[in-house]
Amino acid sequence: MTTSKQEIEVKLYTPNLKSIIAALEANGASLKSERVFERNVRYEDHEFSLTPQGIVVRLRQDVRTLLTFKGPGIVENGIISREEFEVVVDDYDMMDLILGRLGYYPFMAYEKYRTTYELDGAEIVLDELPYGNFTEIEGDVATIEVMIQKLNLSDAERMPNSYAGLFDIVRQNMELTMAHLTFDAFEGINVPAEAFIKQGETKPPVVDDSDD
């Protein structure tokens, strides 16, 4: 199965996911997918030209394997809009081999647990990553803004960077050396909120790439 769409979403830094679950349930949200573990691998070419262009090529494994391409994004008020193509593939190893033959190599892996809800035309995902918890809301811009109000998230910081981009910022700020964003690598490490702010800035930086 292949899907193509214009992805419109906002990423919010939300350490306390329990309060968001309570708000979702109080508003009658439906559980679309129970908590599942994901392993994501980002690919680059040998010139490392994709990330600077805001392009994402990714293989994701959860209950299935998904190949994703994302084009450059436009950010307005913390909401990211970009073209996205996805296809379910049967064989992860074969897809990895094909990408290699096309000149792409895996340069970064990241892990997370994801729980997915639906409410009033929006998809809301609760993400648990090795460095913190986040909520992503996907829909049209008006729906996203309404959902932020409904879930009492008006004060939550909007994070226009990708999880990979935030990983780079955290590593720089905390002087970490791990190559991949995994739970094993972050075991015993507490990441404070200020670690997501790029040095020299007072708020999270403008997006350079994005992947959810």
Coordinates of N, CA and C in Angstrom, one line a residue:
M1 N 0.8 -1.2 0.0 CA 0.0 0.0 0.0 C 0.9 1.2 0.0
T2 N 0.5 2.2 -0.9 CA 1.3 3.4 -1.0 C 0.4 4.6 -0.6
T3 N 0.9 5.6 0.1 CA 0.1 6.8 0.4 C 0.9 8.0 0.1
S4 N 0.2 9.0 -0.4 CA 0.9 10.3 -0.6 C 0.0 11.4 -0.1
K5 N 0.5 12.4 0.6 CA -0.3 13.4 1.2 C 0.6 14.6 1.5
Q6 N -0.1 15.7 1.8 CA 0.5 16.9 2.4 C 0.4 16.8 3.9
E7 N 1.5 16.5 4.5 CA 1.5 16.4 6.0 C 1.5 17.7 6.7
I8 N 0.6 18.0 7.6 CA 0.5 19.2 8.4 C 0.5 18.8 9.8
E9 N 1.4 19.2 10.6 CA 1.5 18.7 12.0 C 2.3 19.7 12.9
V10 N 2.0 19.6 14.2 CA 2.8 20.3 15.2 C 3.4 19.3 16.2
K11 N 4.6 19.6 16.6 CA 5.2 18.7 17.6 C 5.3 19.6 18.9
L12 N 4.9 19.0 20.0 CA 4.9 19.7 21.3 C 5.7 19.0 22.3
Y13 N 6.5 19.7 23.1 CA 7.2 19.1 24.2 C 6.3 18.9 25.4
T14 N 6.0 17.7 25.8 CA 5.0 17.4 26.8 C 5.5 16.3 27.7
P15 N 6.3 16.6 28.7 CA 6.8 15.6 29.6 C 5.7 14.7 30.3
N16 N 4.6 15.3 30.6 CA 3.5 14.6 31.4 C 2.5 14.1 30.4
L17 N 2.7 12.9 29.9 CA 1.7 12.3 29.0 C 0.4 11.9 29.6
K18 N 0.4 11.6 30.9 CA -0.8 11.1 31.6 C -1.9 12.2 31.6
S19 N -1.5 13.4 31.7 CA -2.5 14.5 31.7 C -3.1 14.6 30.3
I20 N -2.3 14.3 29.3 CA -2.8 14.4 27.9 C -3.8 13.3 27.6
I21 N -3.4 12.1 28.1 CA -4.3 10.9 28.0 C -5.7 11.2 28.7
A22 N -5.6 11.8 29.9 CA -6.8 12.2 30.6 C -7.7 13.2 29.8
A23 N -7.0 14.1 29.2 CA -7.7 15.1 28.4 C -8.3 14.5 27.1
L24 N -7.6 13.6 26.5 CA -8.1 12.9 25.3 C -9.3 12.1 25.7
E25 N -9.3 11.3 26.8 CA -10.4 10.5 27.2 C -11.6 11.4 27.6
A26 N -11.3 12.5 28.2 CA -12.4 13.4 28.6 C -13.2 14.0 27.4
N27 N -12.4 14.1 26.3 CA -13.0 14.7 25.1 C -13.5 13.6 24.1
G28 N -13.5 12.4 24.5 CA -14.1 11.3 23.7 C -13.2 10.8 22.6
A29 N -11.9 11.0 22.7 CA -11.0 10.5 21.7 C -11.0 9.0 21.6
S30 N -10.8 8.5 20.4 CA -10.7 7.0 20.2 C -9.3 6.6 20.0
L31 N -9.0 5.4 20.6 CA -7.6 4.9 20.5 C -7.4 4.2 19.2
K32 N -6.6 4.7 18.4 CA -6.4 4.2 17.0 C -5.3 3.1 17.1
S33 N -4.3 3.2 17.8 CA -3.2 2.2 17.9 C -2.6 2.3 19.3
E34 N -2.6 1.1 20.0 CA -2.1 1.0 21.3 C -0.5 1.2 21.3
R35 N 0.0 1.4 22.4 CA 1.5 1.7 22.6 C 2.3 0.7 21.9
V36 N 3.1 1.1 20.9 CA 4.0 0.2 20.1 C 5.4 0.7 20.1
F37 N 6.4 -0.2 20.0 CA 7.8 0.2 19.9 C 8.1 0.4 18.5
E38 N 8.8 1.5 18.2 CA 9.3 1.8 16.8 C 10.8 1.9 16.8
R39 N 11.4 1.4 15.7 CA 12.8 1.6 15.4 C 12.8 2.3 14.0
N40 N 13.4 3.5 14.0 CA 13.5 4.2 12.7 C 14.9 4.4 12.3
V41 N 15.2 4.3 11.0 CA 16.5 4.5 10.5 C 16.5 5.6 9.4
R42 N 17.3 6.6 9.5 CA 17.4 7.7 8.5 C 18.5 7.4 7.6
Y43 N 18.3 7.7 6.3 CA 19.3 7.4 5.3 C 19.8 8.7 4.7
E44 N 21.1 8.7 4.2 CA 21.7 9.8 3.6 C 22.4 9.3 2.3
D45 N 22.8 10.3 1.4 CA 23.7 9.9 0.3 C 25.1 10.2 0.8
H46 N 26.1 9.8 0.0 CA 27.5 10.0 0.4 C 28.0 11.4 0.4
E47 N 27.2 12.3 -0.2 CA 27.5 13.7 -0.1 C 26.9 14.4 1.1
F48 N 26.1 13.6 1.8 CA 25.2 14.1 2.9 C 24.4 15.4 2.4
S49 N 23.7 15.2 1.4 CA 23.0 16.3 0.8 C 21.5 16.3 1.1
L50 N 20.9 15.3 1.7 CA 19.5 15.2 1.9 C 19.1 16.1 3.1
T51 N 19.7 15.9 4.2 CA 19.4 16.7 5.4 C 19.4 18.2 5.2
P52 N 20.5 18.7 4.6 CA 20.6 20.1 4.4 C 19.4 20.7 3.5
Q53 N 18.9 19.8 2.7 CA 17.8 20.2 1.8 C 16.4 20.0 2.5
G54 N 16.4 19.5 3.7 CA 15.2 19.2 4.4 C 14.5 18.0 3.9
I55 N 15.2 17.0 3.3 CA 14.6 15.8 2.7 C 14.9 14.6 3.7
V56 N 13.9 13.8 3.9 CA 14.0 12.7 4.8 C 13.7 11.4 4.0
V57 N 14.6 10.4 4.1 CA 14.4 9.1 3.6 C 14.5 8.2 4.8
R58 N 13.5 7.4 5.1 CA 13.5 6.7 6.4 C 12.8 5.3 6.2
L59 N 13.4 4.3 7.0 CA 12.8 3.0 7.1 C 12.3 2.9 8.6
R60 N 11.0 2.5 8.8 CA 10.5 2.4 10.1 C 10.0 1.0 10.3
Q61 N 10.3 0.4 11.5 CA 9.8 -0.9 11.9 C 9.0 -0.8 13.2
D62 N 7.7 -1.2 13.1 CA 6.9 -1.4 14.3 C 6.2 -2.7 14.1
V63 N 4.9 -2.7 13.9 CA 4.2 -4.0 13.6 C 4.3 -4.3 12.1
R64 N 4.9 -3.3 11.3 CA 5.1 -3.5 9.9 C 6.4 -2.7 9.5
T65 N 6.8 -2.7 8.3 CA 8.0 -2.0 7.8 C 7.4 -0.9 6.8
L66 N 7.8 0.3 7.0 CA 7.3 1.4 6.2 C 8.5 2.3 5.7
L67 N 8.5 2.5 4.4 CA 9.5 3.4 3.7 C 8.8 4.7 3.5
T68 N 9.5 5.8 4.0 CA 9.0 7.1 3.9 C 9.9 8.1 3.2
F69 N 9.4 8.9 2.3 CA 10.1 10.1 1.8 C 9.3 11.3 2.2
K70 N 10.1 12.3 2.7 CA 9.5 13.6 3.0 C 10.3 14.7 2.3
G71 N 9.5 15.6 1.7 CA 10.2 16.8 1.1 C 10.4 17.9 2.1
P72 N 11.1 19.0 1.6 CA 11.3 20.1 2.5 C 10.0 20.7 3.1
G73 N 10.1 21.1 4.3 CA 9.0 21.6 5.0 C 8.9 23.2 5.1
I74 N 7.7 23.7 5.3 CA 7.5 25.1 5.6 C 6.9 25.2 7.0
V75 N 7.4 26.1 7.8 CA 7.0 26.2 9.2 C 6.4 27.6 9.4
E76 N 5.2 27.5 10.0 CA 4.5 28.8 10.4 C 3.9 28.6 11.7
N77 N 4.3 29.4 12.7 CA 3.7 29.3 14.1 C 4.0 27.9 14.6
G78 N 5.1 27.3 14.3 CA 5.5 26.0 14.8 C 4.8 24.8 14.2
I79 N 3.9 25.1 13.2 CA 3.2 24.0 12.4 C 4.0 23.8 11.1
I80 N 4.3 22.5 10.9 CA 5.1 22.1 9.7 C 4.2 21.5 8.6
S81 N 4.4 22.0 7.4 CA 3.7 21.5 6.3 C 4.7 21.0 5.2
R82 N 4.4 19.7 4.8 CA 5.4 19.2 3.8 C 4.7 18.0 3.0
E83 N 5.3 17.7 1.9 CA 4.8 16.5 1.1 C 5.4 15.3 1.7
E84 N 4.6 14.2 1.7 CA 5.1 12.9 2.3 C 4.6 11.8 1.4
F85 N 5.4 10.8 1.2 CA 5.1 9.6 0.5 C 5.5 8.4 1.3
E86 N 4.6 7.4 1.5 CA 4.9 6.3 2.3 C 4.4 5.0 1.6
V87 N 5.2 3.9 1.8 CA 4.8 2.6 1.2 C 5.2 1.5 2.2
V88 N 4.3 0.6 2.4 CA 4.5 -0.6 3.2 C 5.4 -1.6 2.4
V89 N 6.5 -2.1 3.0 CA 7.3 -3.0 2.3 C 7.4 -4.3 3.2
D90 N 7.5 -5.4 2.5 CA 7.5 -6.7 3.1 C 8.8 -7.1 3.8
D91 N 9.9 -6.7 3.2 CA 11.2 -7.2 3.7 C 12.1 -6.0 4.0
Y92 N 12.4 -5.8 5.3 CA 13.2 -4.7 5.7 C 14.6 -4.8 5.1
D93 N 15.2 -6.0 5.2 CA 16.6 -6.2 4.8 C 16.7 -5.9 3.3
M94 N 15.7 -6.4 2.5 CA 15.8 -6.2 1.1 C 15.7 -4.7 0.7
M95 N 14.8 -4.0 1.4 CA 14.6 -2.6 1.2 C 15.9 -1.8 1.5
D96 N 16.5 -2.2 2.6 CA 17.8 -1.6 3.0 C 18.9 -1.9 1.9
L97 N 18.9 -3.1 1.3 CA 19.8 -3.4 0.3 C 19.6 -2.6 -1.0
I98 N 18.3 -2.4 -1.3 CA 17.9 -1.6 -2.5 C 18.4 -0.1 -2.3
L99 N 18.1 0.4 -1.1 CA 18.5 1.8 -0.8 C 20.0 1.9 -0.9
G100 N 20.8 0.9 -0.5 CA 22.2 0.9 -0.6 C 22.7 0.9 -2.0
R101 N 22.0 0.1 -2.9 CA 22.4 0.1 -4.3 C 22.1 1.4 -5.0
L102 N 21.1 2.2 -4.5 CA 20.7 3.5 -5.0 C 21.7 4.6 -4.5
G103 N 22.6 4.2 -3.6 CA 23.5 5.2 -3.1 C 23.2 5.8 -1.8
Y104 N 22.3 5.2 -1.0 CA 21.9 5.7 0.3 C 22.5 4.8 1.4
Y105 N 22.8 5.4 2.5 CA 23.3 4.5 3.6 C 22.7 5.0 4.9
P106 N 22.5 4.1 5.9 CA 21.9 4.4 7.1 C 22.9 5.2 8.0
F107 N 22.5 6.4 8.4 CA 23.4 7.3 9.2 C 22.9 7.5 10.6
M108 N 21.7 7.2 10.9 CA 21.2 7.5 12.2 C 20.0 6.6 12.5
A109 N 19.9 6.0 13.7 CA 18.7 5.3 14.2 C 18.2 5.9 15.4
Y110 N 16.9 5.9 15.5 CA 16.2 6.4 16.7 C 15.0 5.6 17.1
E111 N 14.8 5.4 18.4 CA 13.7 4.6 18.9 C 12.7 5.4 19.6
K112 N 11.5 4.9 19.6 CA 10.4 5.5 20.5 C 9.3 4.6 20.7
Y113 N 8.5 4.9 21.7 CA 7.2 4.2 21.8 C 6.1 5.2 21.4
R114 N 5.1 4.7 20.7 CA 4.1 5.6 20.2 C 2.7 5.1 20.4
T115 N 1.8 5.9 20.9 CA 0.4 5.6 21.1 C -0.4 6.6 20.3
T116 N -1.4 6.1 19.5 CA -2.1 7.0 18.6 C -3.6 7.1 18.9
Y117 N -4.1 8.3 18.9 CA -5.5 8.6 19.1 C -6.1 9.4 17.9
E118 N -7.4 9.4 17.8 CA -8.1 10.2 16.8 C -9.2 11.0 17.6
L119 N -9.3 12.3 17.2 CA -10.3 13.1 17.8 C -10.7 14.3 16.9
D120 N -12.0 14.3 16.5 CA -12.5 15.4 15.7 C -11.7 15.7 14.5
G121 N -11.3 14.7 13.7 CA -10.6 14.9 12.5 C -9.1 15.1 12.6
A122 N -8.6 15.0 13.8 CA -7.1 15.1 14.0 C -6.6 13.8 14.5
E123 N -5.3 13.5 14.1 CA -4.6 12.4 14.7 C -3.6 12.9 15.7
I124 N -3.7 12.3 16.9 CA -2.8 12.8 18.0 C -2.0 11.6 18.4
V125 N -0.6 11.8 18.4 CA 0.3 10.7 18.8 C 1.1 11.1 20.0
L126 N 1.2 10.2 20.9 CA 2.0 10.4 22.1 C 3.3 9.6 22.0
D127 N 4.4 10.3 21.9 CA 5.7 9.7 21.7 C 6.6 9.8 22.9
E128 N 7.1 8.6 23.2 CA 8.1 8.5 24.3 C 9.5 8.2 23.7
L129 N 10.4 9.1 23.8 CA 11.7 8.9 23.3 C 12.8 8.9 24.4
P130 N 14.0 8.4 24.1 CA 15.0 8.3 25.1 C 15.3 9.6 25.8
Y131 N 15.0 10.8 25.2 CA 15.4 12.0 25.8 C 14.1 12.8 26.2
G132 N 12.9 12.3 26.1 CA 11.8 13.0 26.6 C 10.5 12.6 25.9
N133 N 9.4 13.2 26.3 CA 8.1 12.8 25.8 C 7.5 14.0 25.0
F134 N 6.8 13.7 23.9 CA 6.3 14.7 23.0 C 4.9 14.3 22.5
T135 N 4.1 15.2 22.1 CA 2.8 15.0 21.4 C 2.8 15.6 20.1
E136 N 2.4 14.9 19.1 CA 2.3 15.4 17.7 C 0.8 15.4 17.3
I137 N 0.3 16.5 16.8 CA -1.1 16.6 16.3 C -1.0 16.9 14.8
E138 N -1.8 16.0 14.1 CA -1.8 16.2 12.6 C -3.2 16.4 12.1
G139 N -3.4 17.4 11.2 CA -4.6 17.7 10.7 C -4.5 19.0 9.9
D140 N -5.6 19.7 9.5 CA -5.4 21.0 8.9 C -5.0 22.0 10.0
V141 N -4.6 23.2 9.6 CA -4.1 24.2 10.6 C -5.1 24.5 11.7
A142 N -6.4 24.8 11.2 CA -7.4 25.2 12.1 C -7.7 24.1 13.1
T143 N -7.8 22.9 12.6 CA -8.0 21.7 13.5 C -6.9 21.6 14.5
I144 N -5.7 21.7 14.1 CA -4.6 21.6 15.1 C -4.7 22.7 16.2
E145 N -5.0 23.9 15.8 CA -5.1 24.9 16.8 C -6.3 24.7 17.8
V146 N -7.4 24.2 17.3 CA -8.5 23.8 18.2 C -8.1 22.7 19.1
M147 N -7.4 21.7 18.6 CA -7.0 20.6 19.4 C -6.1 21.0 20.5
I148 N -5.1 21.9 20.2 CA -4.2 22.4 21.2 C -5.0 23.0 22.4
Q149 N -6.1 23.7 22.1 CA -6.9 24.3 23.1 C -7.6 23.2 23.9
K150 N -8.2 22.2 23.2 CA -9.0 21.2 23.8 C -8.2 20.3 24.8
L151 N -6.9 20.1 24.4 CA -6.1 19.3 25.2 C -5.2 20.1 26.3
N152 N -5.6 21.3 26.4 CA -4.9 22.2 27.4 C -3.4 22.3 27.1
L153 N -3.0 22.4 25.9 CA -1.6 22.4 25.5 C -1.1 23.8 25.0
S154 N -1.9 24.8 25.3 CA -1.5 26.2 24.8 C -0.1 26.6 25.3
D155 N 0.3 26.2 26.5 CA 1.5 26.6 27.0 C 2.7 25.6 26.7
A156 N 2.4 24.5 26.0 CA 3.4 23.6 25.6 C 4.3 24.2 24.5
E157 N 5.6 23.9 24.6 CA 6.6 24.5 23.6 C 6.4 23.8 22.3
R158 N 6.3 24.5 21.2 CA 6.2 24.0 19.9 C 7.6 23.7 19.4
M159 N 7.9 22.5 18.9 CA 9.2 22.1 18.6 C 9.3 21.9 17.1
P160 N 9.7 22.8 16.3 CA 9.7 22.7 14.8 C 10.8 21.7 14.3
N161 N 11.8 21.4 15.1 CA 12.8 20.5 14.7 C 12.4 19.0 14.7
S162 N 13.0 18.2 13.9 CA 12.7 16.8 13.9 C 13.3 16.2 15.2
Y163 N 13.0 14.9 15.4 CA 13.6 14.2 16.6 C 15.1 14.0 16.3
A164 N 15.5 13.9 15.1 CA 17.0 13.8 14.7 C 17.6 15.1 15.0
G165 N 16.9 16.2 14.6 CA 17.5 17.6 14.8 C 17.6 17.9 16.3
L166 N 16.6 17.5 17.1 CA 16.7 17.7 18.5 C 17.8 16.9 19.1
F167 N 18.0 15.7 18.6 CA 19.1 14.8 19.1 C 20.4 15.5 18.9
D168 N 20.7 16.2 17.8 CA 21.9 16.9 17.6 C 22.1 18.0 18.6
I169 N 21.0 18.8 18.8 CA 21.0 19.9 19.8 C 21.3 19.4 21.2
V170 N 20.7 18.3 21.6 CA 20.9 17.7 22.9 C 22.3 17.2 23.1
R171 N 22.8 16.5 22.1 CA 24.2 16.1 22.1 C 25.2 17.2 22.3
Q172 N 25.0 18.3 21.6 CA 25.9 19.4 21.7 C 25.8 20.1 23.0
N173 N 24.6 20.3 23.5 CA 24.4 21.0 24.8 C 24.9 20.2 26.0
M174 N 24.7 18.9 25.9 CA 25.1 18.0 27.0 C 26.4 17.3 26.8
E175 N 27.1 17.6 25.7 CA 28.4 17.0 25.4 C 28.3 15.5 25.4
L176 N 27.3 15.0 24.7 CA 27.2 13.5 24.5 C 27.8 13.0 23.2
T177 N 28.2 11.8 23.2 CA 28.9 11.3 22.0 C 28.2 10.1 21.3
M178 N 27.1 9.6 21.9 CA 26.4 8.5 21.2 C 26.0 8.8 19.8
A179 N 26.0 7.8 18.9 CA 25.7 8.0 17.5 C 24.2 7.9 17.2
H180 N 23.5 7.2 18.1 CA 22.1 6.8 17.8 C 21.2 7.2 19.0
L181 N 20.0 7.5 18.7 CA 19.0 7.9 19.7 C 18.2 6.6 20.2
T182 N 18.9 5.9 21.1 CA 18.3 4.7 21.6 C 18.1 4.7 23.1
F183 N 17.2 3.9 23.6 CA 17.0 3.8 25.1 C 18.2 3.3 25.8
D184 N 18.9 2.4 25.2 CA 20.2 1.9 25.9 C 21.2 3.0 26.0
A185 N 21.3 3.8 24.9 CA 22.3 4.9 24.9 C 22.0 5.9 26.0
F186 N 20.8 6.2 26.3 CA 20.4 7.2 27.2 C 20.0 6.7 28.6
E187 N 20.3 5.4 28.8 CA 20.0 4.9 30.2 C 20.8 5.6 31.2
G188 N 20.0 6.1 32.3 CA 20.7 6.8 33.4 C 20.9 8.3 33.1
I189 N 20.6 8.8 31.9 CA 20.8 10.2 31.5 C 19.5 11.0 31.6
N190 N 19.5 12.0 32.4 CA 18.3 12.9 32.5 C 18.5 14.1 31.6
V191 N 17.6 14.3 30.7 CA 17.7 15.4 29.7 C 16.7 16.5 30.2
P192 N 17.2 17.7 30.6 CA 16.3 18.8 31.0 C 15.7 19.5 29.8
A193 N 14.7 20.3 30.0 CA 14.0 21.0 29.0 C 14.9 21.9 28.2
E194 N 15.8 22.6 29.0 CA 16.7 23.6 28.3 C 17.7 22.9 27.4
A195 N 17.9 21.6 27.5 CA 18.8 21.0 26.6 C 18.3 20.9 25.1
F196 N 17.0 21.2 24.9 CA 16.5 21.2 23.5 C 16.6 22.6 22.9
I197 N 17.2 23.5 23.5 CA 17.4 24.9 23.0 C 18.8 25.0 22.4
K198 N 18.9 25.4 21.2 CA 20.2 25.5 20.6 C 21.0 26.6 21.2
Q199 N 22.3 26.4 21.4 CA 23.1 27.4 22.0 C 23.0 28.8 21.2
G200 N 22.9 29.9 22.0 CA 22.7 31.2 21.4 C 21.3 31.6 21.1
E201 N 20.3 30.7 21.3 CA 18.9 31.0 21.1 C 18.2 30.9 22.4
T202 N 17.1 31.6 22.5 CA 16.2 31.6 23.7 C 15.0 30.7 23.5
K203 N 14.7 30.3 22.3 CA 13.6 29.4 22.0 C 14.1 28.3 21.1
P204 N 13.3 27.2 21.0 CA 13.7 26.2 20.0 C 13.9 26.7 18.6
P205 N 14.9 26.2 17.9 CA 15.2 26.8 16.6 C 14.3 26.5 15.5
V206 N 14.4 27.2 14.4 CA 13.6 26.9 13.2 C 13.9 25.6 12.6
V207 N 13.0 24.9 12.0 CA 13.2 23.5 11.5 C 14.2 23.5 10.4
D208 N 15.1 22.4 10.5 CA 16.0 22.2 9.4 C 15.6 20.9 8.7
D209 N 14.9 20.0 9.3 CA 14.4 18.8 8.7 C 13.3 18.3 9.7
S210 N 12.6 17.3 9.3 CA 11.5 16.8 10.2 C 11.2 15.4 9.9
D211 N 11.0 14.6 11.0 CA 10.5 13.3 10.8 C 9.7 12.9 12.1
D212 N 8.6 12.2 12.0 CA 7.9 11.9 13.2 C 8.0 10.4 13.5

